[in-house]
Short mmCIF file of C-alpha atoms and ligand atoms in Angstrom, two decimals:
data_model
loop_
_atom_site.label_atom_id
_atom_site.label_comp_id
_atom_site.label_asym_id
_atom_site.label_seq_id
_atom_site.Cartn_x
_atom_site.Cartn_y
_atom_site.Cartn_z
CA MET D 157 -31.02 133.57 -171.16
CA HIS D 158 -28.56 130.68 -171.74
CA ILE D 159 -27.54 129.09 -168.41
CA ALA D 160 -24.80 126.50 -167.88
CA VAL D 161 -25.41 124.26 -164.87
CA ILE D 162 -22.06 122.76 -163.84
CA GLY D 163 -22.53 119.42 -162.08
CA ALA D 164 -25.28 116.83 -162.61
CA GLY D 165 -25.78 115.50 -159.10
CA VAL D 166 -29.13 115.88 -157.33
CA VAL D 167 -28.59 119.62 -156.88
CA GLY D 168 -27.50 120.31 -160.47
CA VAL D 169 -30.18 118.18 -162.12
CA SER D 170 -32.88 119.75 -159.92
CA SER D 171 -31.54 123.23 -160.75
CA ALA D 172 -31.39 122.52 -164.49
CA TYR D 173 -34.97 121.22 -164.42
CA LEU D 174 -36.46 124.19 -162.56
CA LEU D 175 -34.48 126.74 -164.59
CA ALA D 176 -35.62 125.11 -167.85
CA ARG D 177 -39.20 124.96 -166.55
CA ALA D 178 -38.95 128.71 -165.88
CA GLY D 179 -38.22 129.24 -169.58
CA HIS D 180 -34.41 129.49 -169.66
CA ARG D 181 -32.19 127.74 -172.19
CA VAL D 182 -30.12 125.32 -170.09
CA THR D 183 -26.98 123.27 -170.75
CA LEU D 184 -26.30 120.67 -168.04
CA ILE D 185 -22.58 119.85 -167.81
CA ASP D 186 -20.75 117.10 -165.95
CA ALA D 187 -17.22 115.71 -165.99
CA GLU D 188 -18.66 112.21 -165.70
CA ALA D 189 -20.29 110.33 -168.58
CA ALA D 190 -23.73 110.29 -166.90
CA PRO D 191 -25.66 112.14 -164.16
CA GLY D 192 -25.62 111.11 -160.48
CA ARG D 193 -22.10 109.67 -160.29
CA GLY D 194 -20.74 111.94 -157.49
CA ALA D 195 -21.95 112.29 -153.88
CA SER D 196 -25.45 111.44 -155.09
CA ALA D 197 -24.52 107.97 -156.38
CA ALA D 198 -25.32 105.69 -153.42
CA ASN D 199 -26.29 107.82 -150.43
CA ALA D 200 -28.72 106.65 -147.73
CA GLY D 201 -31.66 107.65 -149.92
CA GLN D 202 -33.54 109.42 -147.13
CA LEU D 203 -35.75 112.39 -147.91
CA SER D 204 -35.63 113.68 -144.36
CA TRP D 205 -38.27 116.40 -144.54
CA ALA D 206 -38.42 116.66 -140.74
CA TYR D 207 -34.83 115.97 -139.73
CA GLY D 208 -32.58 118.81 -140.94
CA ASP D 209 -30.43 118.94 -137.80
CA ALA D 210 -27.27 120.98 -138.42
CA MET D 211 -24.07 119.03 -137.82
CA ALA D 212 -22.36 121.69 -135.67
CA SER D 213 -24.30 121.29 -132.44
CA PRO D 214 -23.80 121.48 -128.67
CA ALA D 215 -23.92 117.65 -128.55
CA LEU D 216 -21.19 117.32 -131.18
CA LEU D 217 -19.09 119.90 -129.33
CA ARG D 218 -19.34 117.86 -126.10
CA HIS D 219 -18.40 114.75 -128.06
CA LEU D 220 -15.43 116.38 -129.83
CA PRO D 221 -12.71 115.21 -127.38
CA ALA D 222 -13.81 111.58 -127.92
CA ILE D 223 -13.82 112.10 -131.72
CA LEU D 224 -10.34 113.66 -131.73
CA ALA D 225 -9.07 110.86 -129.46
CA HIS D 226 -10.40 108.30 -132.02
CA ARG D 227 -12.79 106.82 -129.45
CA ASP D 228 -15.86 106.97 -131.73
CA PRO D 229 -15.57 104.74 -134.82
CA ALA D 230 -18.34 106.72 -136.57
CA PHE D 231 -15.94 109.66 -137.05
CA ARG D 232 -12.40 110.09 -138.32
CA VAL D 233 -10.84 113.55 -138.24
CA ARG D 234 -7.33 114.24 -139.55
CA LEU D 235 -6.23 117.77 -138.67
CA ARG D 236 -4.34 119.50 -141.49
CA LEU D 237 -2.13 122.58 -141.58
CA ASP D 238 -4.14 124.14 -144.36
CA ALA D 239 -5.50 127.68 -143.95
CA ASP D 240 -8.85 126.91 -145.65
CA PHE D 241 -9.38 123.82 -143.50
CA LEU D 242 -8.48 125.59 -140.24
CA LEU D 243 -10.75 128.54 -141.05
CA TRP D 244 -13.57 126.16 -141.96
CA GLY D 245 -13.04 124.31 -138.64
CA LEU D 246 -13.19 127.53 -136.60
CA ARG D 247 -16.33 128.65 -138.40
CA PHE D 248 -17.85 125.20 -137.89
CA LEU D 249 -17.21 125.41 -134.13
CA SER D 250 -18.72 128.92 -134.00
CA HIS D 251 -22.01 127.40 -135.24
CA ALA D 252 -22.19 124.81 -132.43
CA PRO D 253 -23.77 126.86 -129.60
CA SER D 254 -27.41 126.03 -128.96
CA ARG D 255 -28.98 129.22 -130.31
CA ARG D 256 -27.01 129.11 -133.61
CA TRP D 257 -27.67 125.38 -133.93
CA TRP D 258 -31.42 125.93 -133.79
CA LYS D 259 -31.23 128.94 -136.13
CA ASN D 260 -29.39 126.76 -138.68
CA THR D 261 -31.63 123.75 -138.09
CA SER D 262 -34.88 125.70 -138.45
CA ALA D 263 -33.55 127.35 -141.66
CA ILE D 264 -32.71 123.89 -143.04
CA LEU D 265 -36.16 122.60 -142.07
CA ARG D 266 -37.81 125.47 -143.97
CA LEU D 267 -35.73 124.61 -147.03
CA ALA D 268 -36.62 120.91 -146.63
CA ASP D 269 -40.30 121.87 -146.58
CA GLU D 270 -39.85 123.79 -149.85
CA SER D 271 -38.18 120.67 -151.26
CA ARG D 272 -41.05 118.48 -150.16
CA ARG D 273 -43.53 120.74 -151.94
CA GLU D 274 -41.38 120.85 -155.11
CA MET D 275 -41.14 117.05 -155.03
CA ALA D 276 -44.95 116.80 -154.93
CA THR D 277 -45.22 119.17 -157.92
CA LEU D 278 -42.58 117.24 -159.83
CA LEU D 279 -44.18 113.86 -159.14
CA ALA D 280 -47.51 115.23 -160.38
CA GLU D 281 -45.84 116.44 -163.58
CA ALA D 282 -43.44 113.61 -164.40
CA ASP D 283 -43.65 109.85 -164.23
CA LEU D 284 -40.19 109.16 -162.73
CA THR D 285 -39.11 105.75 -161.48
CA PHE D 286 -36.62 106.08 -158.62
CA ASP D 287 -38.10 103.83 -155.92
CA TYR D 288 -39.72 106.83 -154.22
CA ARG D 289 -41.74 105.83 -151.18
CA VAL D 290 -43.08 107.50 -148.01
CA ALA D 291 -41.40 104.92 -145.79
CA GLY D 292 -41.43 106.82 -142.48
CA LYS D 293 -38.33 106.98 -140.32
CA LEU D 294 -37.35 105.84 -136.85
CA HIS D 295 -34.39 107.48 -135.10
CA LEU D 296 -33.27 104.90 -132.55
CA TYR D 297 -31.97 106.17 -129.21
CA PRO D 298 -29.79 103.86 -127.10
CA ASP D 299 -30.88 104.89 -123.59
CA ALA D 300 -33.45 106.89 -121.64
CA PRO D 301 -31.26 110.02 -121.14
CA SER D 302 -30.51 110.37 -124.87
CA LEU D 303 -34.20 109.88 -125.72
CA ALA D 304 -35.19 112.48 -123.11
CA ALA D 305 -32.61 114.90 -124.54
CA ALA D 306 -34.28 114.55 -127.98
CA ARG D 307 -37.68 115.63 -126.61
CA PRO D 308 -37.26 119.46 -126.69
CA THR D 309 -36.22 119.37 -130.37
CA VAL D 310 -39.18 117.14 -131.19
CA GLU D 311 -41.45 119.66 -129.44
CA ARG D 312 -39.96 122.56 -131.41
CA LYS D 313 -40.44 120.68 -134.68
CA ARG D 314 -44.02 119.87 -133.76
CA GLN D 315 -44.58 123.61 -133.19
CA MET D 316 -43.34 124.13 -136.77
CA GLY D 317 -46.11 121.75 -137.91
CA LEU D 318 -43.91 118.68 -138.43
CA ASP D 319 -45.20 115.29 -137.40
CA GLN D 320 -42.67 113.70 -135.03
CA ARG D 321 -43.51 111.41 -132.13
CA ILE D 322 -41.52 109.87 -129.30
CA LEU D 323 -42.09 106.10 -129.09
CA SER D 324 -41.10 103.47 -126.55
CA ARG D 325 -39.17 100.49 -127.89
CA ALA D 326 -42.37 98.41 -127.91
CA GLU D 327 -44.20 101.13 -129.87
CA ALA D 328 -41.29 101.39 -132.31
CA GLU D 329 -41.41 97.60 -132.79
CA ALA D 330 -45.10 97.87 -133.63
CA VAL D 331 -44.20 100.36 -136.39
CA GLU D 332 -41.29 98.23 -137.65
CA PRO D 333 -41.46 94.58 -136.51
CA ALA D 334 -37.90 93.91 -137.81
CA LEU D 335 -36.70 95.96 -134.82
CA LYS D 336 -37.49 92.99 -132.54
CA LYS D 337 -34.29 91.41 -133.86
CA TYR D 338 -32.23 94.62 -133.64
CA GLN D 339 -29.09 93.88 -131.64
CA GLY D 340 -28.13 97.47 -130.69
CA ASP D 341 -29.38 99.17 -127.50
CA VAL D 342 -32.73 100.83 -128.18
CA ALA D 343 -34.60 102.59 -125.36
CA GLY D 344 -37.04 104.23 -127.76
CA ALA D 345 -37.31 106.17 -131.00
CA VAL D 346 -38.34 109.41 -132.61
CA TYR D 347 -40.80 108.49 -135.35
CA THR D 348 -41.38 110.66 -138.42
CA PRO D 349 -44.16 109.02 -140.44
CA ASP D 350 -44.01 111.48 -143.37
CA ASP D 351 -40.31 111.07 -144.22
CA ALA D 352 -39.74 109.52 -147.63
CA LEU D 353 -36.89 107.89 -149.51
CA GLY D 354 -35.73 107.21 -153.04
CA ASP D 355 -32.73 106.36 -155.17
CA ALA D 356 -30.96 109.69 -155.72
CA ALA D 357 -28.85 108.43 -158.65
CA ALA D 358 -31.90 107.06 -160.49
CA PHE D 359 -33.63 110.40 -159.82
CA CYS D 360 -30.69 112.22 -161.46
CA ARG D 361 -30.83 110.01 -164.56
CA GLN D 362 -34.59 110.08 -164.90
CA LEU D 363 -35.04 113.80 -164.28
CA THR D 364 -32.24 114.62 -166.75
CA ASP D 365 -34.00 112.57 -169.45
CA PHE D 366 -37.38 114.06 -168.58
CA ALA D 367 -36.05 117.66 -168.64
CA ALA D 368 -34.24 117.00 -171.93
CA HIS D 369 -37.44 115.78 -173.59
CA ARG D 370 -39.97 118.12 -171.99
CA TYR D 371 -37.90 121.32 -171.66
CA ALA D 372 -35.12 120.73 -174.22
CA ILE D 373 -32.17 121.06 -171.85
CA SER D 374 -28.87 120.25 -173.61
CA ARG D 375 -26.52 117.68 -172.10
CA ALA D 376 -22.73 118.04 -172.08
CA PHE D 377 -21.33 115.00 -170.26
CA GLY D 378 -17.70 113.90 -170.05
CA LYS D 379 -16.66 117.57 -170.01
CA ARG D 380 -14.74 119.02 -167.05
CA VAL D 381 -15.10 122.74 -166.38
CA VAL D 382 -11.82 124.43 -165.39
CA GLY D 383 -12.82 128.11 -165.20
CA PHE D 384 -14.72 131.03 -166.64
CA GLU D 385 -14.15 133.71 -169.27
CA GLN D 386 -15.24 137.28 -168.67
CA HIS D 387 -16.06 140.21 -170.87
CA ALA D 388 -16.64 143.77 -169.60
CA GLY D 389 -16.67 142.58 -166.00
CA ARG D 390 -19.15 139.73 -166.35
CA LEU D 391 -19.23 136.08 -167.34
CA SER D 392 -19.04 135.40 -171.07
CA ALA D 393 -18.20 131.68 -171.32
CA VAL D 394 -17.46 128.49 -169.40
CA ARG D 395 -13.97 127.01 -170.02
CA PHE D 396 -13.35 123.25 -170.33
CA ALA D 397 -10.27 121.12 -169.78
CA ASP D 398 -10.17 119.79 -173.34
CA CYS D 399 -12.67 121.49 -175.63
CA GLU D 400 -13.79 124.90 -176.85
CA PRO D 401 -15.40 127.30 -174.34
CA LEU D 402 -19.20 127.44 -174.19
CA PRO D 403 -20.59 131.00 -174.45
CA VAL D 404 -23.32 131.52 -171.81
CA ASP D 405 -25.07 134.38 -170.02
CA VAL D 406 -25.07 132.72 -166.59
CA ALA D 407 -23.32 129.75 -164.94
CA VAL D 408 -24.64 127.92 -161.90
CA VAL D 409 -21.99 125.90 -160.06
CA THR D 410 -23.50 122.75 -158.57
CA ALA D 411 -20.25 120.79 -158.35
CA GLY D 412 -20.88 119.35 -154.87
CA PRO D 413 -17.67 118.45 -153.00
CA LEU D 414 -15.58 119.02 -156.15
CA ILE D 415 -16.39 122.72 -156.07
CA ARG D 416 -13.03 123.00 -154.29
CA THR D 417 -11.30 122.32 -157.65
CA LEU D 418 -12.71 125.67 -158.83
CA THR D 419 -11.48 127.68 -155.81
CA ALA D 420 -9.12 129.86 -157.89
CA ALA D 421 -12.07 131.20 -159.89
CA LEU D 422 -14.64 130.94 -157.11
CA PRO D 423 -13.62 131.97 -153.56
CA GLU D 424 -17.01 130.73 -152.25
CA ALA D 425 -15.70 127.17 -152.72
CA ARG D 426 -13.63 127.62 -149.53
CA ALA D 427 -16.85 127.36 -147.51
CA VAL D 428 -17.25 123.71 -148.57
CA GLN D 429 -15.37 120.95 -146.74
CA PRO D 430 -15.77 117.35 -147.96
CA VAL D 431 -16.92 114.90 -145.26
CA ALA D 432 -16.53 111.34 -146.52
CA GLY D 433 -19.08 108.59 -145.88
CA TYR D 434 -19.65 104.99 -146.97
CA SER D 435 -22.50 102.74 -148.00
CA LEU D 436 -23.14 99.05 -148.58
CA THR D 437 -26.09 97.88 -150.67
CA VAL D 438 -27.38 94.30 -150.79
CA PRO D 439 -30.58 92.66 -152.01
CA TRP D 440 -33.48 93.25 -149.60
CA GLN D 441 -34.59 89.97 -148.11
CA GLN D 442 -37.48 88.79 -145.96
CA GLY D 443 -37.17 90.03 -142.37
CA ALA D 444 -35.20 93.20 -143.18
CA PRO D 445 -36.80 96.55 -142.20
CA HIS D 446 -39.18 98.44 -144.51
CA VAL D 447 -39.20 101.62 -142.43
CA SER D 448 -36.04 103.76 -142.60
CA LEU D 449 -33.90 103.53 -139.48
CA THR D 450 -31.17 105.77 -138.09
CA ASP D 451 -29.09 104.42 -135.22
CA VAL D 452 -28.27 107.65 -133.42
CA LYS D 453 -25.41 106.19 -131.37
CA ARG D 454 -23.68 104.42 -134.26
CA LYS D 455 -24.59 107.13 -136.82
CA LEU D 456 -25.87 104.54 -139.29
CA ALA D 457 -28.84 104.92 -141.63
CA PHE D 458 -30.70 101.89 -143.03
CA ALA D 459 -33.07 102.09 -146.00
CA ALA D 460 -35.07 99.66 -148.10
CA ILE D 461 -34.78 101.22 -151.57
CA GLY D 462 -36.87 99.19 -154.00
CA TYR D 463 -35.55 95.62 -153.96
CA ARG D 464 -32.31 96.74 -152.27
CA PHE D 465 -31.31 97.27 -148.65
CA ARG D 466 -28.68 99.88 -147.87
CA VAL D 467 -26.67 100.95 -144.84
CA ALA D 468 -24.82 104.26 -144.98
CA GLY D 469 -22.81 106.23 -142.48
CA LEU D 470 -19.45 107.33 -141.06
CA ALA D 471 -18.21 110.92 -141.18
CA ASP D 472 -14.56 111.34 -142.10
CA ILE D 473 -12.90 114.73 -142.32
CA VAL D 474 -9.67 113.68 -143.99
CA THR D 475 -7.65 114.79 -147.02
CA PRO D 476 -10.19 115.63 -149.76
CA GLY D 477 -10.36 113.06 -152.54
CA SER D 478 -8.76 110.31 -150.40
CA GLY D 479 -11.11 107.77 -151.96
CA PHE D 480 -12.29 104.44 -150.59
CA ALA D 481 -10.65 103.41 -147.27
CA GLN D 482 -11.01 99.66 -146.81
CA ASP D 483 -10.72 99.85 -142.98
CA ARG D 484 -13.48 102.44 -142.73
CA PHE D 485 -15.79 100.46 -144.97
CA ALA D 486 -15.09 97.35 -142.84
CA ILE D 487 -16.32 99.24 -139.74
CA LEU D 488 -19.58 100.12 -141.50
CA ARG D 489 -20.12 96.55 -142.75
CA GLU D 490 -19.27 94.85 -139.44
CA THR D 491 -21.42 97.23 -137.37
CA ALA D 492 -24.36 96.77 -139.73
CA ARG D 493 -23.97 92.99 -139.61
CA ALA D 494 -23.81 93.06 -135.81
CA VAL D 495 -27.00 95.08 -135.28
CA LEU D 496 -29.08 93.50 -138.07
CA PRO D 497 -27.79 89.91 -138.29
CA GLY D 498 -28.55 88.16 -141.55
CA CYS D 499 -29.44 91.34 -143.47
CA PHE D 500 -25.96 92.10 -144.89
CA ASP D 501 -24.51 88.63 -145.37
CA GLN D 502 -25.16 88.36 -149.11
CA ALA D 503 -21.98 88.78 -151.11
CA GLU D 504 -23.57 88.50 -154.56
CA TRP D 505 -24.14 91.85 -156.29
CA SER D 506 -23.48 93.84 -153.16
CA GLN D 507 -22.34 97.38 -153.86
CA HIS D 508 -19.55 99.12 -151.88
CA TRP D 509 -19.37 102.87 -152.17
CA SER D 510 -17.82 105.98 -150.64
CA GLY D 511 -18.70 109.58 -151.36
CA GLU D 512 -17.97 113.04 -150.00
CA ARG D 513 -20.66 115.23 -148.46
CA PRO D 514 -20.13 118.88 -149.43
CA MET D 515 -20.37 120.49 -145.97
CA THR D 516 -20.56 124.17 -145.01
CA PRO D 517 -19.82 125.27 -141.41
CA SER D 518 -23.54 125.96 -140.78
CA SER D 519 -24.80 122.85 -142.69
CA HIS D 520 -27.00 125.23 -144.71
CA PRO D 521 -26.19 125.23 -148.43
CA LEU D 522 -24.76 128.25 -150.16
CA ILE D 523 -27.27 129.54 -152.74
CA ALA D 524 -25.90 132.87 -153.89
CA PRO D 525 -24.28 134.91 -156.65
CA SER D 526 -20.48 134.69 -156.71
CA ARG D 527 -18.69 137.66 -155.19
CA LYS D 528 -15.97 137.45 -157.82
CA ILE D 529 -17.62 137.06 -161.24
CA ARG D 530 -20.93 138.66 -162.21
CA GLY D 531 -23.17 136.07 -163.84
CA VAL D 532 -21.84 133.11 -161.82
CA TYR D 533 -24.02 131.58 -159.10
CA VAL D 534 -23.30 128.89 -156.53
CA ASN D 535 -25.73 126.21 -155.36
CA ALA D 536 -23.55 123.91 -153.27
CA GLY D 537 -22.65 122.76 -149.76
CA HIS D 538 -25.65 120.56 -148.98
CA GLY D 539 -23.71 118.33 -146.61
CA MET D 540 -25.59 115.45 -145.01
CA LEU D 541 -28.89 116.47 -146.62
CA GLY D 542 -28.30 117.20 -150.29
CA TRP D 543 -30.88 114.73 -151.53
CA THR D 544 -33.46 116.17 -149.13
CA LEU D 545 -32.69 119.81 -149.95
CA ALA D 546 -31.98 119.60 -153.70
CA LEU D 547 -35.37 120.65 -155.09
CA GLY D 548 -35.92 123.43 -152.51
CA SER D 549 -32.44 124.83 -153.22
CA ALA D 550 -33.12 124.66 -156.94
CA ARG D 551 -36.39 126.57 -156.42
CA ARG D 552 -34.57 129.31 -154.44
CA LEU D 553 -31.92 129.58 -157.15
CA ALA D 554 -34.54 129.80 -159.93
CA ASP D 555 -36.36 132.53 -157.95
CA MET D 556 -33.06 134.40 -157.54
CA LEU D 557 -32.42 134.27 -161.28
CA ALA D 558 -35.96 135.35 -162.08
C1 LIG K 741 -22.73 108.14 -147.04
C2 LIG K 741 -23.66 109.28 -147.40
C3 LIG K 741 -25.00 109.17 -147.09
C4 LIG K 741 -25.88 110.22 -147.38
N1 LIG K 741 -27.20 110.08 -147.13
C5 LIG K 741 -28.06 111.09 -147.43
C6 LIG K 741 -29.45 110.94 -147.19
O1 LIG K 741 -29.93 109.90 -146.76
N2 LIG K 741 -30.27 111.99 -147.44
C7 LIG K 741 -29.79 113.17 -147.94
O2 LIG K 741 -30.58 114.10 -148.11
N3 LIG K 741 -28.48 113.33 -148.24
C8 LIG K 741 -27.60 112.32 -148.00
N4 LIG K 741 -26.27 112.46 -148.26
C9 LIG K 741 -25.79 113.73 -148.79
C10 LIG K 741 -26.02 113.86 -150.28
O3 LIG K 741 -25.69 112.66 -150.94
C11 LIG K 741 -25.18 115.03 -150.85
O4 LIG K 741 -25.40 116.19 -150.08
C12 LIG K 741 -25.60 115.31 -152.28
O5 LIG K 741 -25.46 114.14 -153.06
C13 LIG K 741 -24.79 116.42 -152.90
O6 LIG K 741 -25.27 116.58 -154.21
P1 LIG K 741 -24.57 117.55 -155.23
O7 LIG K 741 -25.40 117.55 -156.45
O8 LIG K 741 -24.28 118.85 -154.55
O9 LIG K 741 -23.13 116.87 -155.48
P2 LIG K 741 -22.75 115.63 -156.40
O10 LIG K 741 -23.78 114.58 -156.37
O11 LIG K 741 -21.36 115.24 -156.03
O12 LIG K 741 -22.77 116.23 -157.85
C14 LIG K 741 -21.77 117.12 -158.29
C15 LIG K 741 -21.46 116.79 -159.73
O13 LIG K 741 -20.61 117.79 -160.25
C16 LIG K 741 -19.69 117.20 -161.12
N5 LIG K 741 -18.54 118.09 -161.20
C17 LIG K 741 -17.78 118.51 -160.17
N6 LIG K 741 -16.83 119.36 -160.61
C18 LIG K 741 -17.01 119.47 -161.94
C19 LIG K 741 -16.33 120.22 -162.95
N7 LIG K 741 -15.29 121.00 -162.67
N8 LIG K 741 -16.76 120.10 -164.23
C20 LIG K 741 -17.83 119.31 -164.54
N9 LIG K 741 -18.51 118.59 -163.62
C21 LIG K 741 -18.09 118.67 -162.33
C22 LIG K 741 -19.39 115.86 -160.49
O14 LIG K 741 -18.91 114.94 -161.45
C23 LIG K 741 -20.73 115.47 -159.91
O15 LIG K 741 -21.48 114.66 -160.79
C24 LIG K 741 -25.37 111.40 -148.00
C25 LIG K 741 -24.03 111.49 -148.35
C26 LIG K 741 -23.17 110.43 -148.07
C27 LIG K 741 -21.72 110.54 -148.48
#
């Protein structure tokens, strides 16, 4: 079976690899000249096997008035009179009640576990260099009530077999001594020793090369897909903006946030809302943390990725494709400088980036056949956790196609 995988971010590259490993003939397509240039380019790098918390939650619902009143700099929401956006917003809110939140979160955690196992298999098979490391992660809570509120979820995750522990600030500082200089309020932390990290963009490049050599996947970069051709009620070819169609038996759409550009052919794309975020990467220097940190109050993630140190965060629901907003990036940079003084001062070869998280209302990705065209499948909508969930989602898709 000849399968076109449309989009070479973490989800597409993982899908292409597992489909080729299962014996299919695979062509990996991307509009960009190389893999890993979209949402996967400079994310926070965290492989959050034990996080997985869905974004629509009772806590976010309580916080919504402050977000809409622009009182929390971590979020920017611009309401739009657009039917798809309003429907997405209503569906998002319907996922916020406690029971639905846990149903979504536990489903995401199961998928993350499948990813973790696929990652172990991949690392045993391939010698990939993407600064992978089991760094552990500390979620920092600003005060005793917020730390206490985290406890029931930690207990539930422990019942699922995940290793999470509640630490006092002193215990957290023993795990990561750089926290002694942390300038934000920290009452304590949730520690996940098994969480890993890695450079998602390097993973995309390396796994593409590996799959091309080991499993003979074909690469079609610099080619933008604009639609599909059908014959006798099923997919016959993938159409490009500026070259001949590619005849295929199956197409898997892994276009991340840009799946919305294919909405006319693919109604499933309406389930994906882009949520923009930012990152700043500088050289790692002595005294910066080794362990991954998430500041729960400021919604910032810090990661030491190889010789680099990165902060990522902010969640902006604005006009899709708005690009880099200087004022939003300035908030990220100034907050990071304030809480970890000295770590983000270097100007030389620092990297500024913004990307869009492809978010579904439930935060669970859509891994399913298209309702409109037989032979087309969707693997998209991985939101805040696409790097974490990519290999597990690819495994589910490969099983579906088998
Ligand atoms: C600031 C920030 C921090 C994050 N931190 C983390 C983290 O720490 N851990 C984590 O697990 N996740 C994180 N994420 C989320 C994660 O980065 C995304 O969920 C993930 O990258 C999505 O991958 P993808 O392959 O679906 O999309 P993408 O990486 O965007 O890949 C889609 C690809 O499809 C291509 N494409 C689109 N349309 C077409 C078309 N019509 N024709 C041809 N090609 C097309 C694009 O060029 C692109 O290369 C973060 C995201 C952001 C923004």
